[in-house]
XYZ file of C-alpha atoms in Angstrom:
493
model
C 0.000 0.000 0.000
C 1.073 3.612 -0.561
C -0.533 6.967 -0.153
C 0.028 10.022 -2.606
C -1.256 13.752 -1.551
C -3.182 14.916 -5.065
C -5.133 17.912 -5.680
C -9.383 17.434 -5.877
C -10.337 19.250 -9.054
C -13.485 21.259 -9.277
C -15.932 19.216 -11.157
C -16.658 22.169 -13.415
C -15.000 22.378 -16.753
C -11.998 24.257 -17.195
C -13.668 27.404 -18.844
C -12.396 30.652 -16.088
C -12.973 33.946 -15.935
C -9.727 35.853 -17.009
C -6.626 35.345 -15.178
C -7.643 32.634 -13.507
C -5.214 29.811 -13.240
C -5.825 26.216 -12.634
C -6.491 25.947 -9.064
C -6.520 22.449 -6.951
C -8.471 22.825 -3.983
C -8.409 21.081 -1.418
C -6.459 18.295 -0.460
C -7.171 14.530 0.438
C -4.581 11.574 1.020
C -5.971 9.031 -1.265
C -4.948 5.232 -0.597
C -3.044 3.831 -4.020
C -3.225 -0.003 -3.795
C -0.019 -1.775 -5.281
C -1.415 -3.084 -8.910
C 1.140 -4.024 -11.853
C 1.297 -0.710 -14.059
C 1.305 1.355 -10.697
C 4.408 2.624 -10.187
C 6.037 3.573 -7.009
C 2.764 4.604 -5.629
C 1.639 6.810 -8.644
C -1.648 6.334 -10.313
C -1.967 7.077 -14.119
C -4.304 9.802 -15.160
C -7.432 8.604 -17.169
C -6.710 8.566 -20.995
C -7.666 12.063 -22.307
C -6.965 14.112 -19.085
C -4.035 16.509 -18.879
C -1.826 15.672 -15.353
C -1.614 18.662 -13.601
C 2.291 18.852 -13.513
C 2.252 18.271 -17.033
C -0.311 21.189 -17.969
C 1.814 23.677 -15.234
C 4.882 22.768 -17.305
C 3.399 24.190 -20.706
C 2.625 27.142 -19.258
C 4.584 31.000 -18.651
C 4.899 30.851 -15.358
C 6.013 27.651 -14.071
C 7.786 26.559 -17.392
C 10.745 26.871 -15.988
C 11.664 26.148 -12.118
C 15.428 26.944 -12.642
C 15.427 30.275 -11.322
C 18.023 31.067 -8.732
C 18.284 33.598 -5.511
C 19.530 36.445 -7.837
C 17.049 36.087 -10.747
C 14.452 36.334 -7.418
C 16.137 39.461 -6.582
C 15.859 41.372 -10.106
C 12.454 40.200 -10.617
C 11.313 41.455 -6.896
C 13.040 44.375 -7.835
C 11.365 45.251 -11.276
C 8.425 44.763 -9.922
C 8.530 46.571 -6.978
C 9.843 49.818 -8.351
C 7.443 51.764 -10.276
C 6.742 55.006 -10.708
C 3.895 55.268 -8.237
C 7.231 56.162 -5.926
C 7.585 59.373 -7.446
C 4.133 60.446 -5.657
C 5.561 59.627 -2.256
C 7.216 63.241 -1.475
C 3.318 64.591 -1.990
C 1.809 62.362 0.513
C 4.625 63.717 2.767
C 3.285 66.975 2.012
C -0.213 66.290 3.759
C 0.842 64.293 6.485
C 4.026 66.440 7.272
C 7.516 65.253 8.759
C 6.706 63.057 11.122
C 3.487 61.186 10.410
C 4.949 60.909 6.663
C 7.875 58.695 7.389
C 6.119 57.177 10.500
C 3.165 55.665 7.722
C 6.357 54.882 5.179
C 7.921 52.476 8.163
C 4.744 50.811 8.847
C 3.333 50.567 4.941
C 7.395 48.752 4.719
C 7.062 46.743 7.722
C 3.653 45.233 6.867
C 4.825 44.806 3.449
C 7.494 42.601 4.592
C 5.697 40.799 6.517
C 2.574 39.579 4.366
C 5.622 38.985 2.064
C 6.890 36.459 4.423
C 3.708 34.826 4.834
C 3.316 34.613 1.208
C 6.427 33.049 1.084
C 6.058 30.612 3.619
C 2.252 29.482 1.903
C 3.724 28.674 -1.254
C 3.880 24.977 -0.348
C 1.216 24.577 2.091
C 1.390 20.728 1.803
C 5.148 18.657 0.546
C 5.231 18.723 -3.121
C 2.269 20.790 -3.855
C 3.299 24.191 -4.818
C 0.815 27.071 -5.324
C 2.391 29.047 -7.828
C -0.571 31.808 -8.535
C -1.774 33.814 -6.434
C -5.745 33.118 -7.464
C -4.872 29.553 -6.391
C -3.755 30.009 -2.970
C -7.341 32.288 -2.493
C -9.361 29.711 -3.473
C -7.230 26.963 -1.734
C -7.803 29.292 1.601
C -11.213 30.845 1.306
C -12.924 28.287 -1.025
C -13.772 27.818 -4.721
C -16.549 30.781 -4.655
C -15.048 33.202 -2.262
C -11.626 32.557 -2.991
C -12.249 33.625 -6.753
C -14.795 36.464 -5.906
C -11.794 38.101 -3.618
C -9.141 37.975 -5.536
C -9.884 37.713 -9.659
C -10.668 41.528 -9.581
C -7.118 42.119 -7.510
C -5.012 40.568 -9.676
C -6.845 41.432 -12.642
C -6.038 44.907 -12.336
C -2.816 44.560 -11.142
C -1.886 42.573 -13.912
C -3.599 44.147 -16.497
C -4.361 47.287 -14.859
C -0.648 48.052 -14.452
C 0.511 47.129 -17.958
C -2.220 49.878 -19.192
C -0.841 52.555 -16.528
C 2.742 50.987 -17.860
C 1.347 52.294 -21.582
C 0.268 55.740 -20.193
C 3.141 56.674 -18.173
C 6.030 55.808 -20.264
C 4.277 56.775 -23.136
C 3.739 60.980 -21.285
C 7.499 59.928 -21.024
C 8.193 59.424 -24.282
C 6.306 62.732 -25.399
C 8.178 64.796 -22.973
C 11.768 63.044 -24.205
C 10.846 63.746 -27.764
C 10.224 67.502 -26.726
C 13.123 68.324 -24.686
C 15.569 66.941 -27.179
C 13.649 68.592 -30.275
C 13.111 72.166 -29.299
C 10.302 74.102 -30.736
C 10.737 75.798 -33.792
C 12.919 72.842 -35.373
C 12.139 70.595 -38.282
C 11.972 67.472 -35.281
C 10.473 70.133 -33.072
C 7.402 70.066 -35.701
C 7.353 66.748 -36.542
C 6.178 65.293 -32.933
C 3.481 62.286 -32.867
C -0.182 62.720 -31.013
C -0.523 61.152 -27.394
C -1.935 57.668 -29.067
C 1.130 57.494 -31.314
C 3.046 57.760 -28.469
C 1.472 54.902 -26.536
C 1.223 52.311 -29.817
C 4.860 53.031 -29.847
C 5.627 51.904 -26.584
C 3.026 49.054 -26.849
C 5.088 47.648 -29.831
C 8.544 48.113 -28.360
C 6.623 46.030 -25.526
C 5.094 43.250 -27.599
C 8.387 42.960 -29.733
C 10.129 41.921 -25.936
C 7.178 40.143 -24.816
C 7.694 37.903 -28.154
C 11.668 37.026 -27.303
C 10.936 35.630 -23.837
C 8.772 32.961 -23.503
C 8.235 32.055 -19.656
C 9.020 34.222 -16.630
C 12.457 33.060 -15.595
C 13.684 33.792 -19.070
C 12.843 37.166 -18.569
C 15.474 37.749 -16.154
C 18.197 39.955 -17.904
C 14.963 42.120 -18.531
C 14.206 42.209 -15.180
C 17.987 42.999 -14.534
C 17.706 45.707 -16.841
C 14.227 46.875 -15.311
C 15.896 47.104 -11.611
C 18.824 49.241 -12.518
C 16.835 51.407 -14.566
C 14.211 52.288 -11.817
C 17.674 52.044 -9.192
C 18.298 54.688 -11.582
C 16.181 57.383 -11.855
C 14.902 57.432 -8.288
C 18.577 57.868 -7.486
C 19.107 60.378 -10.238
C 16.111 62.301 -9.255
C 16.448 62.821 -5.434
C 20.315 63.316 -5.872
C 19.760 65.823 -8.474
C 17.258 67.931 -5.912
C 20.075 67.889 -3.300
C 22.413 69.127 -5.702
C 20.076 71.937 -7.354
C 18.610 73.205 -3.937
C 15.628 74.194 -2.574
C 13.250 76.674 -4.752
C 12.538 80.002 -2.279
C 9.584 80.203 -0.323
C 9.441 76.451 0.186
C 7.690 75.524 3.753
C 6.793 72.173 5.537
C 3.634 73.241 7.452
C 0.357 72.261 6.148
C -2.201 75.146 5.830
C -5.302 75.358 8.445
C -7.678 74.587 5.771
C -6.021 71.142 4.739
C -5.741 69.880 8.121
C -9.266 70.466 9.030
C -12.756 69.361 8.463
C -13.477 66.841 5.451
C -10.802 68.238 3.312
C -7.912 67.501 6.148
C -9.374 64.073 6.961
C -9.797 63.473 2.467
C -6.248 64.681 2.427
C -4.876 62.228 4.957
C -6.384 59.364 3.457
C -5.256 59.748 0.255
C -1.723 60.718 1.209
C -1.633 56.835 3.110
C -3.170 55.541 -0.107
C -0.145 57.000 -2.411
C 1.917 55.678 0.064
C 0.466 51.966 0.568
C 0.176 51.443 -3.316
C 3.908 52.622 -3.796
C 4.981 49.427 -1.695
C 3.384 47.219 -4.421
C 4.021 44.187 -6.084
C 2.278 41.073 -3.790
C 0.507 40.024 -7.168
C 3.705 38.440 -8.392
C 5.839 36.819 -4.900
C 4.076 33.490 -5.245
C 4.504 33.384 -9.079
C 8.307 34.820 -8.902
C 8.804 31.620 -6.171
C 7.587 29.655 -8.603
C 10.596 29.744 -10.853
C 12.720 28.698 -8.195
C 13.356 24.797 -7.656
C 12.225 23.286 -4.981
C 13.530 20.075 -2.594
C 12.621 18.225 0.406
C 16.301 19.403 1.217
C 16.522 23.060 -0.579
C 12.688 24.448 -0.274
C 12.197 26.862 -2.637
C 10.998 29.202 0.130
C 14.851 29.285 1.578
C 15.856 30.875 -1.430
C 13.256 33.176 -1.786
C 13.011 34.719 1.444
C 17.177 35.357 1.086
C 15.846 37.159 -2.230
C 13.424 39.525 -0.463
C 15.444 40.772 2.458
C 18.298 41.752 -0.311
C 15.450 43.335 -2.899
C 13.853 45.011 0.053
C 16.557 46.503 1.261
C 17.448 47.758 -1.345
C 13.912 49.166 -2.333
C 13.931 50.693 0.843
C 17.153 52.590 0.256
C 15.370 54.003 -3.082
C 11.926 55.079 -1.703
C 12.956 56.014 1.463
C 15.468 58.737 0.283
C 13.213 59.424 -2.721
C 10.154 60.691 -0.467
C 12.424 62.254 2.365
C 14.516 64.276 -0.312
C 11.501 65.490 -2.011
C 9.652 66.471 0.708
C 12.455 68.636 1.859
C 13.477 69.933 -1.662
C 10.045 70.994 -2.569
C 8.302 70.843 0.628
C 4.485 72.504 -0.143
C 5.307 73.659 -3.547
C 5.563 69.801 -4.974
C 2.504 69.405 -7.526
C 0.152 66.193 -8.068
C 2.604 64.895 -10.835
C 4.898 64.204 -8.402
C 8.194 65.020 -7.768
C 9.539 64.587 -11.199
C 7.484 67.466 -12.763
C 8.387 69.684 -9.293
C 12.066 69.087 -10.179
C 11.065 69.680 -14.291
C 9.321 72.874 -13.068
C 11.897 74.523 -10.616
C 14.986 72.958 -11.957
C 14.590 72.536 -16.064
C 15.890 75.559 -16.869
C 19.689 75.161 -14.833
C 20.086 71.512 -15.788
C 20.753 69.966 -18.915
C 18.425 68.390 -21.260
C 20.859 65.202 -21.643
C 20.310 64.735 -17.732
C 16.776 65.711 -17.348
C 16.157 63.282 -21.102
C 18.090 60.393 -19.264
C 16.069 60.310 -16.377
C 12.772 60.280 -18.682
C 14.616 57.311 -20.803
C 15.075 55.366 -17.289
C 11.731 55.881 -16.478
C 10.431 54.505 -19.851
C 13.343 51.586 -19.981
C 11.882 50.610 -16.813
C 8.158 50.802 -17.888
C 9.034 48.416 -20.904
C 10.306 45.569 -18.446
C 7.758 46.110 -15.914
C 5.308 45.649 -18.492
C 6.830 42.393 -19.084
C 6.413 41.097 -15.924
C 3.440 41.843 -14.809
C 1.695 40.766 -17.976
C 3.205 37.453 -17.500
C -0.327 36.241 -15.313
C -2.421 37.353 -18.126
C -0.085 35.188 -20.555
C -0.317 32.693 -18.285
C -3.845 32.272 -18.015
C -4.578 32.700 -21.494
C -2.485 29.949 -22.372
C -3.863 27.518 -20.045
C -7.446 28.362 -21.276
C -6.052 26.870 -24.669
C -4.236 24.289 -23.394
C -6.441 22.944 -20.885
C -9.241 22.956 -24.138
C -6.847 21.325 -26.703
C -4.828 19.600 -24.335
C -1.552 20.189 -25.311
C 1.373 22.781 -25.353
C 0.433 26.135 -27.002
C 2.527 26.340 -30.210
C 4.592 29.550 -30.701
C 2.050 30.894 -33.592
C -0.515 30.750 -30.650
C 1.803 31.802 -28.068
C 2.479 35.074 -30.258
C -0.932 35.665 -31.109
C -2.431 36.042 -27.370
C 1.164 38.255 -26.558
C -0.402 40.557 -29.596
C -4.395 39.845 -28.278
C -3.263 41.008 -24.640
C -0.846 44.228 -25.881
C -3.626 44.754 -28.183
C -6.819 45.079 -25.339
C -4.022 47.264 -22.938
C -3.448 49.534 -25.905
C -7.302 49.754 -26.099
C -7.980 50.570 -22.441
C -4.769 53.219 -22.458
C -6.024 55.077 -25.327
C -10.153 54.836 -24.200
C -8.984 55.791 -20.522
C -6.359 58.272 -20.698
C -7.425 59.500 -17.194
C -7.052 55.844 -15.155
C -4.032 57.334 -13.179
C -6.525 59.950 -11.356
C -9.035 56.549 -10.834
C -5.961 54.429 -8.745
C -6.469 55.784 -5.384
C -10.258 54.481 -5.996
C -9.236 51.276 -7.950
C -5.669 50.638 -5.628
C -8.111 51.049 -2.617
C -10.504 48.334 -3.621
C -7.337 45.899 -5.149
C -4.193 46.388 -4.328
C -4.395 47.389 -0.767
C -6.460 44.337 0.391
C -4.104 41.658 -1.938
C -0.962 43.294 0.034
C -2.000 43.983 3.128
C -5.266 41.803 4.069
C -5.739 38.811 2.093
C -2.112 37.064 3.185
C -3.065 37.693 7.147
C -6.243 35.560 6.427
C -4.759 32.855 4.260
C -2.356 32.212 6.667
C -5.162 31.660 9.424
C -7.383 29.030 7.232
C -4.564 27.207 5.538
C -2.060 27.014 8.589
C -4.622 27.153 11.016
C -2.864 28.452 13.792
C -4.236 28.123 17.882
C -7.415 30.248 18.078
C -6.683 33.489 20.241
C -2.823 32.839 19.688
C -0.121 34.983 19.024
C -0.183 34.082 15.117
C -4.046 34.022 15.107
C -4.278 37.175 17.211
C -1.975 38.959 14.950
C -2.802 37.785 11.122
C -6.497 39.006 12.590
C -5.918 42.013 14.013
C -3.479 42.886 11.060
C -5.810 41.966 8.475
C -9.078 43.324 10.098
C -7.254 46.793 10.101
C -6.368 46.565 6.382
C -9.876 45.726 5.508
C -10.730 49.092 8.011
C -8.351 50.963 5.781
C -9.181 49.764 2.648
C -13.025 50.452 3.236
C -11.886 54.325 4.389
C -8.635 54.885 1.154
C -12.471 53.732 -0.943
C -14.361 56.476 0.899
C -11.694 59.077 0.448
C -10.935 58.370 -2.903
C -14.935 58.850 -4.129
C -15.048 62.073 -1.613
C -12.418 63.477 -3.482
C -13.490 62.640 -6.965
C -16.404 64.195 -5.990
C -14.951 67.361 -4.533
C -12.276 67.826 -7.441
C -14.207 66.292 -10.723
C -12.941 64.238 -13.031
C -11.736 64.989 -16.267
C -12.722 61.929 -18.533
C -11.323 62.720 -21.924
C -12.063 59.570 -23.195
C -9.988 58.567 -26.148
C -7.799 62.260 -25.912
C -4.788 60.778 -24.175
């Protein structure tokens, strides 16, 4: 007699809603009597059903499980550099000095630790690996509520940030082409429309997207992605030391921000830039997933060395970043961040190579993020097609749904110019509860810790405050909507 832990399918066929990986939920020891064509314990699958290993080797994100420490650490770090860190300095200018860096620590410190607990739930049971992050909801909350919590999350991180990818680098791109081609010249006149701009970046995008076909190959892009966004956050804050501070410049926060609605709107929102700037929970469990895994050498070993380096060193780029910022540009800093404060007071007494190198950065780094964090959406719309046909996706397929997805971003960029303005709103109701909430509560179902313990007592109190939080970023967010408008030029990027 032997025993084998396998996964119980659903009993539904394997048509999901979109980026929604195979998920085996839950798990039962199942008794494997000792016939001749049993091997070693292991069962055959019936004829005309895809094994489950089989099927998770076809697809982008588990491939390839030969992914080491450092390719951990460039992927953590391309993904958890963006440019929502260039808001940071104006949330420091509503919550002032103190309170600003005191909300940076703790957004950090929770971070890390949902990280770890991420980490330490990607095999929940020897030699089953959950290697999406859909799957480990459903394996915790359920079929039902696992996939009503978290497709909408990692939806819109995946594909949500590859659109925001197309906007932002593609503003970038604009404001390259016009430094370096003054006005008046024969490139100066010759500049594309805001669309243009975007379908250029979306090519440049697919065109990578084709080379690469899983998500460990994609490590010299991530490489190039981390010292690119290393880059221009250290370029940027160094650059506002150097320069100066602007006259005039003061840390206080006028009476009629700090009271009322407006100062309670204002506080919100300045923790909401600040918790979606610590980003990038979508992609731990996939990112472990590369990594090879051992009853000697668990995978999560190997990981967790790869997030205290990556952290660290994100730390020492958004830390500085929002500090320096705050005290370059103190009140004056606009909405755009501090990159357009140090355009505004500084363009005219630094050189367009420098100021053009940081925008380049910024795009570079855009381009491999987008790579990245499209890799889910690959991923599940490959296994839709393989899971139907049974078999590996050829490459003409491969590149089609690469050019389908790029495609559908493109799309959403161009209709919804204005999504940027919508992410304290959309963040609040996605990102913030996949970071900060959802891991606490995984950890209680699947580990099932001692009620009213320390780990049960904390992952509870942790997560009930993030779902507190979340609920009150959502309020904020509409009030100020409300109180500010919204310009929707749809289609007019």
């Amino acid at each position: 007699m032997g025993e084998v832990v396998v996964p119980i399918e659903d009993n539904s066929k394997h048509v999901l809603p979109l980026y929604l990986p195979p998920t085996p939920v839950p798990f039962q020891i199942i008794t494997i009597k000792d016939t001749p064509g049993a091997a070693a314990g292991v069962s055959l699958p019936p004829q005309g059903v895809v094994n489950l290993s089989e099927l998770e080797s076809w697809l982008p994100l588990t491939e390839s499980r030969n992914g080491s420490t450092f390719s951990a650490i460039l992927h953590l770090l391309c993904s958890g550099i963006g440019f929502q860190v260039l808001f940071l300095p104006v949330a420091f200018a509503s919550l002032g000095w103190a309170w600003g860096i005191i909300c940076s620590s703790i957004a950090f410190m929770w971070q890390l630790y949902t990280t770890w607990l991420l980490v330490n739930l990607h095999e929940p049971v020897p030699g089953i690996r959950c290697s999406r992050f859909v799957r480990m909801s459903i394996l915790a909350f359920g079929p039902k509520l696992g996939k009503l919590l978290a497709i909408f999350p990692v939806m819109y991180l995946s594909g949500g940030s590859c659109v925001m990818f197309i906007i932002t680098a593609g503003s970038s791109m604009e404001q390259l082409f016009n430094i370096i081609c003054e006005e008046g010249t024969m490139c100066g006149s010759m500049s594309l429309s805001g669309t243009q701009w975007f379908l250029v970046f979306t090519c440049i995008a697919l065109i990578i997207a084709q080379l690469f076909p899983n998500l460990n190959s994609i490590a010299r892009v991530s490489l190039t992605g981390a010292i690119t966004s290393i880059g221009y956050c250290t370029m940027i804050w160094a650059l506002s030391i150097s320069k100066g501070r602007p006259n005039d410049v003061s840390y206080g926060i006028p009476v009629a921000d700090r009271t009322g609605m407006t100062g309670f709107g204002n506080i919100l929102n300045a923790i909401g830039i600040i918790m979606l700037a610590f980003r990038g929970h979508n992609l731990i469990l996939e990112i472990q997933g590369t990594l090879p895994s051992d009853s000697k050498h668990p995978s999560w070993k190997s990981m967790w060395r790869g997030v205290m380096v990556s952290y660290m060193i994100i730390a020492m780029c958004l830390f500085p970043l929002a500090i320096v910022g705050f005290w370059a540009y103190g009140n004056k800093i606009p909405e755009e961040g501090i990159l357009a404060a140090f355009t505004k007071f500084h363009g005219q007494d630094t050189s367009k190579y420098v100021i053009g190198l940081i925008y380049i950065w910024l795009t570079i780094s855009c381009i491999t993020s987008y790579q990245i964090y499209a890799m889910p959406a690959f991923d599940n719309l490959e296994f839709i097609y393989a899971s139907s046909k049974k078999r590996r996706c050829p490459g003409w397929v491969r590149a089609g749904i690469r050019l389908f997805f790029g495609g559908v971003t493109f799309f959403i960029a161009v209709a919804f110019p204005f999504l940027g303005k919508l992410a304290p709103l959309i963040g609040g109701m996605a990102a913030v509860p996949l970071t900060f909430v959802y891991p606490c509560f995984m950890w209680i179902w699947i580990r099932k810790p001692r009620p009213k313990g320390a780990m049960w007592s904390l992952n509870l109190g942790v997560g009930s405050i993030g779902i507190v939080l979340s609920l009150l970023l959502i309020v904020a967010a509409v009030w100020k909507l409300d109180d500010k408008g919204l310009n929707a030029n749809f289609f007019r990027p």
